[in-house]
Coordinates of C-alpha atoms in Angstrom, one line a residue:
Chain A
X1 CA 45.1 88.1 105.1
X2 CA 44.3 91.8 104.5
X3 CA 47.0 92.8 106.9
X4 CA 49.5 90.6 105.2
X5 CA 48.7 92.2 101.8
X6 CA 48.9 95.7 103.3
X7 CA 52.3 94.9 104.7
X8 CA 53.5 93.6 101.3
X9 CA 53.0 97.1 99.9
X10 CA 53.9 99.2 102.8
X11 CA 57.0 97.6 104.2
X12 CA 59.0 97.8 101.0
X13 CA 57.9 101.4 100.4
X14 CA 58.9 102.5 103.9
X15 CA 62.2 100.5 103.7
X16 CA 63.0 102.3 100.5
X17 CA 62.3 105.6 102.0
X18 CA 59.8 106.3 99.2
X19 CA 56.8 106.8 101.5
X20 CA 56.9 108.1 105.0
X21 CA 54.1 109.0 107.2
X22 CA 53.4 112.7 107.3
X23 CA 55.1 114.5 110.3
X24 CA 52.6 114.8 113.1
X25 CA 51.2 118.1 113.9
X26 CA 53.2 120.0 116.5
X27 CA 53.2 123.3 118.2
X28 CA 54.2 126.2 115.8
X29 CA 57.8 127.3 115.7
X30 CA 58.7 129.5 118.6
X31 CA 60.2 133.0 118.4
X32 CA 63.9 132.5 119.3
X33 CA 63.8 135.7 121.2
X34 CA 61.4 134.2 123.6
X35 CA 63.9 131.5 124.6
X36 CA 65.3 133.3 127.6
X37 CA 67.2 130.7 129.6
X38 CA 67.6 132.0 133.1
X39 CA 65.7 129.5 135.3
X40 CA 66.2 128.3 138.8
X41 CA 68.2 125.1 139.0
X42 CA 66.0 122.4 140.4
X43 CA 67.5 121.1 143.7
X44 CA 66.1 117.9 145.2
X45 CA 65.0 118.3 148.8
X46 CA 67.2 115.3 150.0
X47 CA 70.4 116.8 148.5
X48 CA 70.5 120.5 149.3
X49 CA 73.2 122.5 147.6
X50 CA 75.9 123.9 149.9
X51 CA 79.2 125.5 148.9
X52 CA 81.1 122.8 150.8
X53 CA 79.3 120.0 149.1
X54 CA 79.8 121.5 145.6
X55 CA 83.5 121.9 146.4
X56 CA 83.7 118.3 147.6
X57 CA 81.9 117.2 144.4
X58 CA 84.4 119.2 142.3
X59 CA 87.3 117.5 144.0
X60 CA 85.8 114.1 143.5
X61 CA 84.9 114.9 139.8
X62 CA 88.6 115.4 139.0
X63 CA 90.0 112.6 141.2
X64 CA 91.1 109.4 139.4
X65 CA 91.3 107.7 142.8
X66 CA 87.6 107.0 142.5
X67 CA 88.4 104.3 139.9
X68 CA 89.6 100.7 140.3
X69 CA 92.9 101.3 138.6
X70 CA 93.3 104.9 140.0
X71 CA 93.6 106.3 136.5
X72 CA 90.1 107.3 135.5
X73 CA 88.2 110.3 136.9
X74 CA 84.8 111.6 135.9
X75 CA 86.7 114.4 134.2
X76 CA 88.7 111.8 132.1
X77 CA 85.6 111.4 129.8
X78 CA 83.9 114.7 130.7
X79 CA 86.6 117.2 130.0
X80 CA 85.9 120.9 130.7
X81 CA 87.6 122.1 127.6
X82 CA 85.2 120.1 125.4
X83 CA 82.1 121.3 127.4
X84 CA 82.5 118.3 129.6
X85 CA 82.4 115.7 126.8
X86 CA 85.2 113.4 125.7
X87 CA 87.3 115.5 123.3
X88 CA 87.1 113.8 119.9
X89 CA 86.8 110.2 121.1
X90 CA 83.9 108.3 119.6
X91 CA 83.7 106.1 122.8
X92 CA 85.4 106.6 126.1
X93 CA 88.1 104.4 127.6
X94 CA 87.7 103.3 131.2
X95 CA 89.8 101.4 133.7
X96 CA 92.5 99.0 132.3
X97 CA 91.8 100.4 128.8
X98 CA 88.4 98.9 128.7
X99 CA 86.3 100.6 126.0
X100 CA 82.6 101.5 126.3
X101 CA 80.2 101.5 123.4
X102 CA 78.8 105.0 123.6
X103 CA 79.9 108.6 123.3
X104 CA 80.3 110.6 126.5
X105 CA 77.6 113.3 126.4
X106 CA 78.2 116.9 127.4
X107 CA 77.3 117.8 131.0
X108 CA 76.3 121.3 129.9
X109 CA 73.2 122.3 132.0
X110 CA 72.8 118.7 133.1
X111 CA 70.9 120.0 136.1
X112 CA 67.9 120.5 133.8
X113 CA 68.0 117.0 132.3
X114 CA 64.8 115.1 133.2
X115 CA 66.4 111.9 131.9
X116 CA 70.0 110.7 131.9
X117 CA 72.0 108.2 130.0
X118 CA 71.5 107.7 126.2
X119 CA 68.4 105.7 126.8
X120 CA 67.1 108.3 129.3
X121 CA 66.3 105.8 131.9
X122 CA 67.9 107.4 134.9
X123 CA 65.7 110.0 136.6
X124 CA 68.2 112.0 138.6
X125 CA 71.9 112.9 138.9
X126 CA 72.3 111.3 142.3
X127 CA 71.4 107.9 140.7
X128 CA 73.1 108.5 137.4
X129 CA 76.5 109.0 139.0
X130 CA 76.4 105.5 140.4
X131 CA 76.5 104.1 136.9
X132 CA 80.0 105.2 135.7
X133 CA 81.4 104.7 139.2
X134 CA 80.5 101.1 139.3
X135 CA 80.3 100.1 135.6
X136 CA 82.9 97.4 134.6
X137 CA 84.2 99.4 131.6
X138 CA 84.2 102.8 133.3
X139 CA 85.4 103.2 136.9
X140 CA 84.6 99.7 138.1
X141 CA 84.4 100.4 141.8
X142 CA 82.5 98.3 144.3
X143 CA 80.7 100.4 147.0
X144 CA 82.8 99.0 149.8
X145 CA 86.1 99.5 148.0
X146 CA 85.2 103.0 147.2
X147 CA 84.2 103.8 150.8
X148 CA 87.3 102.2 152.0
X149 CA 89.7 104.1 149.7
X150 CA 88.2 107.5 150.3
X151 CA 88.1 106.9 154.1
X152 CA 91.8 106.3 154.0
X153 CA 92.5 109.7 152.5
X154 CA 92.4 112.2 155.5
X155 CA 91.2 115.2 153.6
X156 CA 88.2 113.2 152.2
X157 CA 87.4 111.6 155.5
X158 CA 87.3 115.1 157.0
X159 CA 85.4 116.7 154.1
X160 CA 82.7 113.9 154.1
X161 CA 82.3 114.2 157.9
X162 CA 81.8 118.0 157.5
X163 CA 79.4 117.8 154.5
X164 CA 77.4 114.6 155.3
X165 CA 78.2 114.0 159.0
X166 CA 79.4 110.5 158.1
X167 CA 82.3 108.7 156.4
X168 CA 82.4 108.4 152.6
X169 CA 80.0 106.0 150.9
X170 CA 79.0 105.4 147.3
X171 CA 75.8 107.2 148.0
X172 CA 77.2 110.4 149.4
X173 CA 79.9 110.4 146.7
X174 CA 77.2 110.4 144.2
X175 CA 75.3 113.1 146.1
X176 CA 78.4 115.4 146.1
X177 CA 79.1 114.8 142.4
X178 CA 75.5 115.6 141.6
X179 CA 75.8 118.9 143.6
X180 CA 78.9 119.9 141.5
X181 CA 77.2 118.9 138.3
X182 CA 74.3 121.2 139.0
X183 CA 76.8 124.1 138.8
X184 CA 77.7 123.3 135.2
X185 CA 75.5 126.1 133.8
X186 CA 76.1 127.6 130.4
X187 CA 74.0 130.6 129.2
X188 CA 76.5 133.0 127.6
X189 CA 76.7 132.0 124.0
X190 CA 76.3 134.4 121.1
X191 CA 72.8 132.9 120.8
X192 CA 72.1 133.9 124.4
X193 CA 73.4 137.4 123.8
X194 CA 71.2 137.7 120.7
X195 CA 68.1 136.5 122.7
X196 CA 69.0 139.1 125.3
X197 CA 68.8 141.8 122.6
X198 CA 72.3 142.1 121.1
X199 CA 71.5 142.0 117.3
X200 CA 75.2 141.9 116.5
X201 CA 75.8 138.7 118.4
X202 CA 75.0 136.4 115.5
X203 CA 76.7 136.4 112.1
X204 CA 74.4 136.7 109.1
X205 CA 74.9 133.0 108.4
X206 CA 74.1 132.0 112.0
X207 CA 71.0 134.1 111.9
X208 CA 69.9 132.5 108.6
X209 CA 70.6 129.1 110.3
X210 CA 68.6 130.1 113.3
X211 CA 65.6 130.9 111.1
X212 CA 65.9 127.5 109.5
X213 CA 66.4 125.8 112.8
X214 CA 63.1 127.2 114.1
X215 CA 61.1 126.6 110.9
X216 CA 59.1 123.7 109.7
X217 CA 61.5 123.3 106.8
X218 CA 64.6 122.8 108.9
X219 CA 62.5 121.3 111.6
X220 CA 65.1 121.0 114.3
X221 CA 63.1 122.7 117.0
X222 CA 60.5 119.9 117.5
X223 CA 63.1 117.7 119.2
X224 CA 65.7 120.2 120.2
X225 CA 63.2 122.2 122.2
X226 CA 63.4 125.4 124.2
X227 CA 66.3 127.1 125.8
X228 CA 67.9 123.7 126.6
X229 CA 67.6 122.6 123.0
X230 CA 66.3 119.2 123.9
X231 CA 63.1 117.6 125.1
X232 CA 65.0 114.6 126.6
X233 CA 62.8 112.2 124.7
X234 CA 64.2 109.0 123.2
X235 CA 63.9 108.7 119.4
X236 CA 65.2 106.7 116.5
X237 CA 66.7 109.1 114.1
X238 CA 67.4 106.7 111.2
X239 CA 71.1 106.6 111.9
X240 CA 71.2 102.9 110.7
X241 CA 68.9 100.4 109.2
X242 CA 70.2 97.8 111.6
X243 CA 71.4 99.3 114.9
X244 CA 74.4 97.5 116.4
X245 CA 73.4 99.1 119.7
X246 CA 69.7 98.7 120.2
X247 CA 69.3 101.7 122.6
X248 CA 66.1 101.9 124.6
X249 CA 65.2 98.3 123.6
X250 CA 68.1 97.2 125.8
X251 CA 65.9 98.0 128.7
X252 CA 62.4 97.5 127.5
X253 CA 63.0 94.5 125.2
X254 CA 60.5 96.0 122.8
X255 CA 61.1 95.9 119.0
X256 CA 59.6 99.4 118.7
X257 CA 62.3 100.8 121.0
X258 CA 65.2 99.5 118.9
X259 CA 67.5 102.4 117.9
X260 CA 65.9 104.9 120.2
X261 CA 68.3 107.3 122.1
X262 CA 67.7 110.4 124.0
X263 CA 67.7 113.7 122.1
X264 CA 70.8 115.5 123.3
X265 CA 71.1 119.2 124.1
X266 CA 72.8 121.3 121.5
X267 CA 74.3 123.8 123.8
X268 CA 78.1 123.9 123.2
X269 CA 77.6 121.3 120.5
X270 CA 80.5 122.6 118.4
X271 CA 82.8 121.6 121.3
X272 CA 81.4 118.0 121.7
X273 CA 82.4 116.2 118.5
X274 CA 82.1 113.5 117.5
X275 CA 78.3 113.1 117.4
X276 CA 75.4 110.7 117.9
X277 CA 75.3 108.0 120.6
X278 CA 78.2 106.1 119.1
X279 CA 80.3 109.0 118.0
X280 CA 80.0 107.9 114.4
X281 CA 79.6 111.4 112.9
X282 CA 82.8 113.4 113.0
X283 CA 81.5 116.9 112.3
X284 CA 78.4 119.0 112.7
X285 CA 78.2 119.2 109.0
X286 CA 78.0 115.4 108.7
X287 CA 75.1 115.4 111.3
X288 CA 73.2 118.1 109.5
X289 CA 73.7 116.2 106.2
X290 CA 72.4 113.0 107.8
X291 CA 69.2 114.8 108.7
X292 CA 68.9 116.6 105.4
X293 CA 69.1 113.2 103.6
X294 CA 66.3 111.9 105.9
X295 CA 68.4 109.3 107.5
X296 CA 68.6 105.6 106.7
X297 CA 65.5 103.5 106.2
X298 CA 64.3 102.2 109.5
X299 CA 60.8 101.1 110.6
X300 CA 61.3 102.8 114.0
X301 CA 62.5 106.1 112.7
X302 CA 60.7 109.1 114.1
X303 CA 58.1 110.5 111.6
X304 CA 60.0 113.8 111.7
X305 CA 63.0 112.2 110.0
X306 CA 62.5 112.8 106.3
X307 CA 64.5 114.4 103.5
X308 CA 64.5 118.1 104.2
X309 CA 65.7 119.4 100.8
X310 CA 68.1 122.0 102.2
X311 CA 70.7 123.5 99.9
X312 CA 74.5 123.3 100.6
X313 CA 74.4 126.9 101.8
X314 CA 71.5 126.2 104.1
X315 CA 73.4 123.3 105.5
X316 CA 76.3 125.7 106.2
X317 CA 74.0 128.2 107.7
X318 CA 72.6 125.6 110.1
X319 CA 76.1 124.7 111.1
X320 CA 76.9 128.3 111.7
X321 CA 73.9 128.6 114.0
X322 CA 74.9 125.5 115.9
X323 CA 78.3 127.0 116.4
X324 CA 76.7 130.1 117.9
X325 CA 75.6 128.0 120.8
X326 CA 79.2 127.9 122.1
X327 CA 79.8 129.5 125.4
X328 CA 83.5 130.0 125.8
X329 CA 83.2 131.5 129.2
X330 CA 81.6 128.3 130.5
X331 CA 84.7 126.2 129.6
X332 CA 87.1 128.6 131.1
X333 CA 85.1 129.2 134.4
X334 CA 87.7 128.6 137.2
X335 CA 84.9 127.4 139.5
X336 CA 84.3 124.5 137.2
X337 CA 87.9 123.6 136.5
X338 CA 90.1 121.2 138.6
X339 CA 90.7 122.5 142.1
X340 CA 94.2 123.8 142.8
Chain B
X1 CA 42.7 77.4 187.5
X2 CA 40.9 79.0 184.6
X3 CA 43.5 81.8 184.8
X4 CA 46.3 79.3 184.6
X5 CA 44.7 77.7 181.5
X6 CA 44.6 81.0 179.8
X7 CA 48.2 81.8 180.6
X8 CA 49.2 78.3 179.4
X9 CA 47.2 78.6 176.3
X10 CA 48.6 82.1 175.6
X11 CA 52.1 80.7 176.2
X12 CA 51.5 77.9 173.7
X13 CA 50.1 80.3 171.2
X14 CA 53.0 82.8 171.6
X15 CA 55.4 79.8 171.4
X16 CA 53.8 78.7 168.1
X17 CA 54.3 82.1 166.7
X18 CA 57.9 82.6 167.8
X19 CA 59.8 79.6 166.5
X20 CA 63.0 81.0 164.9
X21 CA 64.1 79.7 161.6
X22 CA 67.6 80.3 160.1
X23 CA 67.7 80.0 156.3
X24 CA 71.1 78.9 155.1
X25 CA 72.7 78.4 151.7
X26 CA 75.3 76.0 150.4
X27 CA 76.9 77.1 147.1
X28 CA 77.3 74.2 144.8
X29 CA 78.9 73.5 141.4
X30 CA 76.8 70.5 140.4
X31 CA 76.8 68.3 143.5
X32 CA 80.1 69.6 144.9
X33 CA 80.7 72.5 147.2
X34 CA 81.9 75.7 145.4
X35 CA 85.6 76.4 146.0
X36 CA 86.8 79.9 145.4
X37 CA 89.7 80.1 143.0
X38 CA 89.1 76.6 141.6
X39 CA 88.7 76.4 137.8
X40 CA 85.6 74.6 136.6
X41 CA 84.3 73.6 133.2
X42 CA 80.9 74.2 131.6
X43 CA 79.1 71.3 129.8
X44 CA 80.4 73.0 126.6
X45 CA 84.0 72.7 127.7
X46 CA 84.7 76.4 128.6
X47 CA 86.8 76.8 131.7
X48 CA 85.8 79.4 134.3
X49 CA 86.2 80.7 137.8
X50 CA 83.6 82.3 140.1
X51 CA 84.5 85.4 142.0
X52 CA 81.3 86.9 143.4
X53 CA 77.6 86.0 143.9
X54 CA 75.0 88.4 145.3
X55 CA 71.3 88.0 145.1
X56 CA 68.1 89.3 146.7
X57 CA 65.7 86.9 148.3
X58 CA 62.1 88.1 148.9
X59 CA 58.4 87.0 149.3
X60 CA 59.4 84.0 151.4
X61 CA 56.5 81.8 152.6
X62 CA 56.3 78.3 154.2
X63 CA 53.6 76.0 152.8
X64 CA 51.4 74.1 155.2
X65 CA 50.2 70.5 154.4
X66 CA 46.8 71.9 153.4
X67 CA 48.3 74.3 150.9
X68 CA 47.9 77.4 153.0
X69 CA 50.9 79.6 153.3
X70 CA 52.7 81.3 156.2
X71 CA 54.1 84.4 154.7
X72 CA 57.3 85.6 156.1
X73 CA 57.9 88.6 153.8
X74 CA 61.0 90.6 154.2
X75 CA 63.9 91.1 151.9
X76 CA 67.4 89.8 152.2
X77 CA 70.6 90.3 150.2
X78 CA 72.8 87.2 150.2
X79 CA 76.4 87.9 149.5
X80 CA 79.3 85.5 148.7
X81 CA 82.8 86.8 147.9
X82 CA 86.1 85.1 147.2
X83 CA 87.7 84.0 150.4
X84 CA 84.4 84.0 152.3
X85 CA 82.4 81.0 153.4
X86 CA 80.3 79.1 150.8
X87 CA 78.5 76.4 152.9
X88 CA 75.9 76.8 155.5
X89 CA 75.8 80.6 155.1
X90 CA 72.9 82.2 157.0
X91 CA 71.0 84.5 154.6
X92 CA 67.7 85.2 156.4
X93 CA 66.3 84.7 159.9
X94 CA 62.6 84.7 160.6
X95 CA 59.9 83.4 162.8
X96 CA 57.0 81.1 162.0
X97 CA 54.5 79.0 163.9
X98 CA 56.0 75.7 164.9
X99 CA 54.6 72.7 163.1
X100 CA 54.9 70.7 160.0
X101 CA 55.3 72.2 156.5
X102 CA 55.4 70.8 153.0
X103 CA 58.1 73.1 151.8
X104 CA 58.8 76.7 151.1
X105 CA 58.8 79.2 148.3
X106 CA 60.5 82.6 147.7
X107 CA 61.6 84.8 144.8
X108 CA 65.1 85.7 143.8
X109 CA 64.5 89.4 143.2
X110 CA 63.1 92.6 144.6
X111 CA 59.3 93.0 144.8
X112 CA 58.0 95.4 142.1
X113 CA 56.8 97.9 144.7
X114 CA 60.2 98.3 146.0
X115 CA 62.2 97.8 142.8
X116 CA 61.1 101.1 141.2
X117 CA 61.3 103.5 144.2
X118 CA 64.0 106.2 144.3
X119 CA 67.1 104.2 145.2
X120 CA 68.7 107.4 146.6
X121 CA 66.2 107.3 149.5
X122 CA 66.2 103.6 150.2
X123 CA 68.1 101.9 153.0
X124 CA 70.3 98.8 152.9
X125 CA 69.8 96.0 151.6
X126 CA 68.3 98.3 148.9
X127 CA 69.8 101.7 148.0
X128 CA 72.9 102.6 146.0
X129 CA 75.3 101.3 148.6
X130 CA 74.1 97.8 148.1
X131 CA 76.1 97.4 144.9
X132 CA 73.0 96.0 143.2
X133 CA 71.5 99.2 142.0
X134 CA 71.4 99.4 138.1
X135 CA 71.9 103.1 137.4
X136 CA 71.1 103.0 133.7
X137 CA 68.1 100.7 134.1
X138 CA 66.0 101.8 137.1
X139 CA 65.7 99.0 139.5
X140 CA 68.0 96.5 141.0
X141 CA 70.1 93.6 139.8
X142 CA 68.3 90.6 141.3
X143 CA 71.0 88.0 140.7
X144 CA 74.6 89.0 140.2
X145 CA 77.2 86.3 139.4
X146 CA 80.7 87.3 138.2
X147 CA 83.9 85.5 137.5
X148 CA 86.5 84.9 134.8
X149 CA 86.7 82.7 131.8
X150 CA 89.9 81.1 130.4
X151 CA 89.8 81.3 126.6
X152 CA 92.9 80.1 124.8
X153 CA 95.2 81.3 127.5
X154 CA 93.4 84.6 128.0
X155 CA 91.5 85.4 131.1
X156 CA 88.3 87.3 130.5
X157 CA 85.9 88.7 133.0
X158 CA 82.3 87.8 132.7
X159 CA 79.2 88.9 134.5
X160 CA 75.6 87.8 134.7
X161 CA 73.4 90.6 135.9
X162 CA 69.9 89.4 136.0
X163 CA 67.2 91.9 136.7
X164 CA 64.0 93.8 135.7
X165 CA 60.6 92.7 136.8
X166 CA 60.4 90.0 134.1
X167 CA 63.4 88.2 135.4
X168 CA 62.3 87.7 139.0
X169 CA 63.1 84.1 139.7
X170 CA 60.3 82.1 141.4
X171 CA 61.7 79.3 143.6
X172 CA 59.2 76.7 144.6
X173 CA 60.5 74.0 146.9
X174 CA 57.2 72.5 148.1
X175 CA 55.4 69.4 147.2
X176 CA 51.8 69.0 148.1
X177 CA 51.0 66.3 145.6
X178 CA 53.6 63.6 146.2
X179 CA 54.4 64.8 149.8
X180 CA 58.1 64.1 149.4
X181 CA 59.0 67.3 151.2
X182 CA 58.4 67.6 154.9
X183 CA 59.9 70.4 157.0
X184 CA 59.5 70.4 160.7
X185 CA 59.7 73.6 162.8
X186 CA 59.9 72.6 166.4
X187 CA 59.1 75.2 169.0
X188 CA 62.7 75.8 169.8
X189 CA 63.3 76.7 166.2
X190 CA 65.4 75.2 163.4
X191 CA 67.5 75.8 160.3
X192 CA 66.6 75.2 156.7
X193 CA 69.5 74.5 154.4
X194 CA 69.2 75.1 150.7
X195 CA 71.6 74.1 147.9
X196 CA 72.2 76.6 145.1
X197 CA 73.9 75.1 142.1
X198 CA 75.5 78.1 140.5
X199 CA 76.6 76.0 137.5
X200 CA 73.0 75.7 136.3
X201 CA 73.5 79.1 134.6
X202 CA 75.9 77.5 132.2
X203 CA 73.8 74.6 131.0
X204 CA 72.6 74.9 127.4
X205 CA 68.9 75.6 126.9
X206 CA 66.3 73.5 125.2
X207 CA 67.1 75.3 122.0
X208 CA 70.8 74.6 122.4
X209 CA 71.7 78.2 123.1
X210 CA 74.3 78.6 125.9
X211 CA 76.4 81.2 127.6
X212 CA 79.4 81.2 125.1
X213 CA 82.1 83.5 126.5
X214 CA 84.0 83.4 123.3
X215 CA 81.4 86.0 122.1
X216 CA 82.4 89.3 123.9
X217 CA 78.8 90.5 124.0
X218 CA 77.9 87.5 126.1
X219 CA 80.5 88.2 128.7
X220 CA 78.4 91.1 129.9
X221 CA 74.9 89.7 130.3
X222 CA 72.5 92.4 131.4
X223 CA 68.8 92.7 131.7
X224 CA 66.6 92.4 128.7
X225 CA 68.7 93.6 125.8
X226 CA 67.6 91.9 122.6
X227 CA 71.3 91.2 121.8
X228 CA 71.5 88.9 124.7
X229 CA 67.9 88.2 125.6
X230 CA 68.0 84.6 124.3
X231 CA 70.9 83.6 126.4
X232 CA 69.6 85.5 129.4
X233 CA 66.3 83.6 129.0
X234 CA 68.3 80.3 129.0
X235 CA 70.0 81.3 132.1
X236 CA 66.7 82.3 133.7
X237 CA 65.2 79.0 132.7
X238 CA 68.0 77.0 134.2
X239 CA 67.9 79.1 137.4
X240 CA 64.4 78.0 138.0
X241 CA 65.7 74.7 139.2
X242 CA 69.0 75.9 140.7
X243 CA 67.8 75.8 144.3
X244 CA 67.0 72.6 146.2
X245 CA 66.5 71.5 149.8
X246 CA 69.7 70.1 151.2
X247 CA 69.2 66.5 152.4

């Protein structure tokens, strides 16, 4: 009875966005200069990195023969010029024109992701790669068909034998792709140069945006944490009141997980439009405005989602800072582009 | 003389342990054998074809007349593809003591302690080469049925991918109360043949919900998504009675 009366008051207030729980206490904002990014790439012991394996992974990454209709490669949806995202498409198109329901994320620094896919439920690149290779609306390959097709291509048969000592299988295709993906490293943005001591690397607007980003007022840094600009945690960001795609709840079946998606990295974010899990926000400004408004009413919304009260100029400054996370050398790195 | 008795006794004991059993499956649509390429109809009038069935079978045990179990254990992946056999297909071989049993039980699924290990390090029938690993949802698809539906002249692919620990299907084909089930395992071994009625998946549930392929979201039935959980629960409920002992 008491609980029911309490709900009568609280639910409408929360739905109207009039009353939100106070943001939880978090670690204080870091000094951006402390965010030096150079770290050793974690390599799993069962998939040691070798130049030959990385090169094989690169060939596979750009090869549409890995898909059922022979027209879709990993690179079809993870295009280098868009920081390995899908270049303006809200959702990607797979074999036979089948459409997915989610926006292809950037592969920038994917070696450091602790969780993969938008729900964050895949723990390592070797397993994640199996998903697109076999998914009905992506590349739609059966393990046997993939092994057979690659075995019939002499250069692949030879390369797999050299790298893995066995013919192609779905598993070693995934291992080679993971090895290549671990080389997709991007740490040469204006922000990185600023962190390294170049005060002129950031424009005045970007610098103001940086101060906001790492402040309690702008409050971006609690989720977009550290040099990778993500903590890999799933959150509901109040994108919708009713989510057409339920996110993490698709796996857990729990009401409290409806609308939760993994926090994405912001590195190269200016190259990866459109935004959010469904590609529903076309520009960075739209995204920042969404957070500035405090999102849509949603009972699962993260407590940090609340109206920020930023001015138009401050929104522009934040966008300028996000644009300073662009690493143009990364997208032109010949070692990451299609093999000749 | 005493030595001979020991040898004979040991021989009988070893023989009792070593009776081989071959577990076979007949795929059925209702009472009839499944025919690849044939177009069937659901109780709701939707026309469909079946192209693929794969499922894991685990935690197998035979049940003695006194209710005790002889646990076989092990894990098998049964696989049926278009053009392949559908009747009397051997899916698992094991050994049990010869004697009389009142039935058997098993699960369709992967035991929890195997379902969440790193699939990149597991061997067949697990692992990523099994075609049953669910990359976005750690663990395996337990029961994978795929085909096509014919909707107003259009052919639409559909899949049922049942998995996650909550959807492990317990199959109980023993009867200790009415004693209607009797399985004999002679010392030389035998075969047990099960019927699997794949069309059970298409029966409406007690609440009237059914797998309606006119709804695009129900053509891709996966795991526990709240969008499709009700229909997946119906399929699960119907699958509980999809297996039977062949007469």
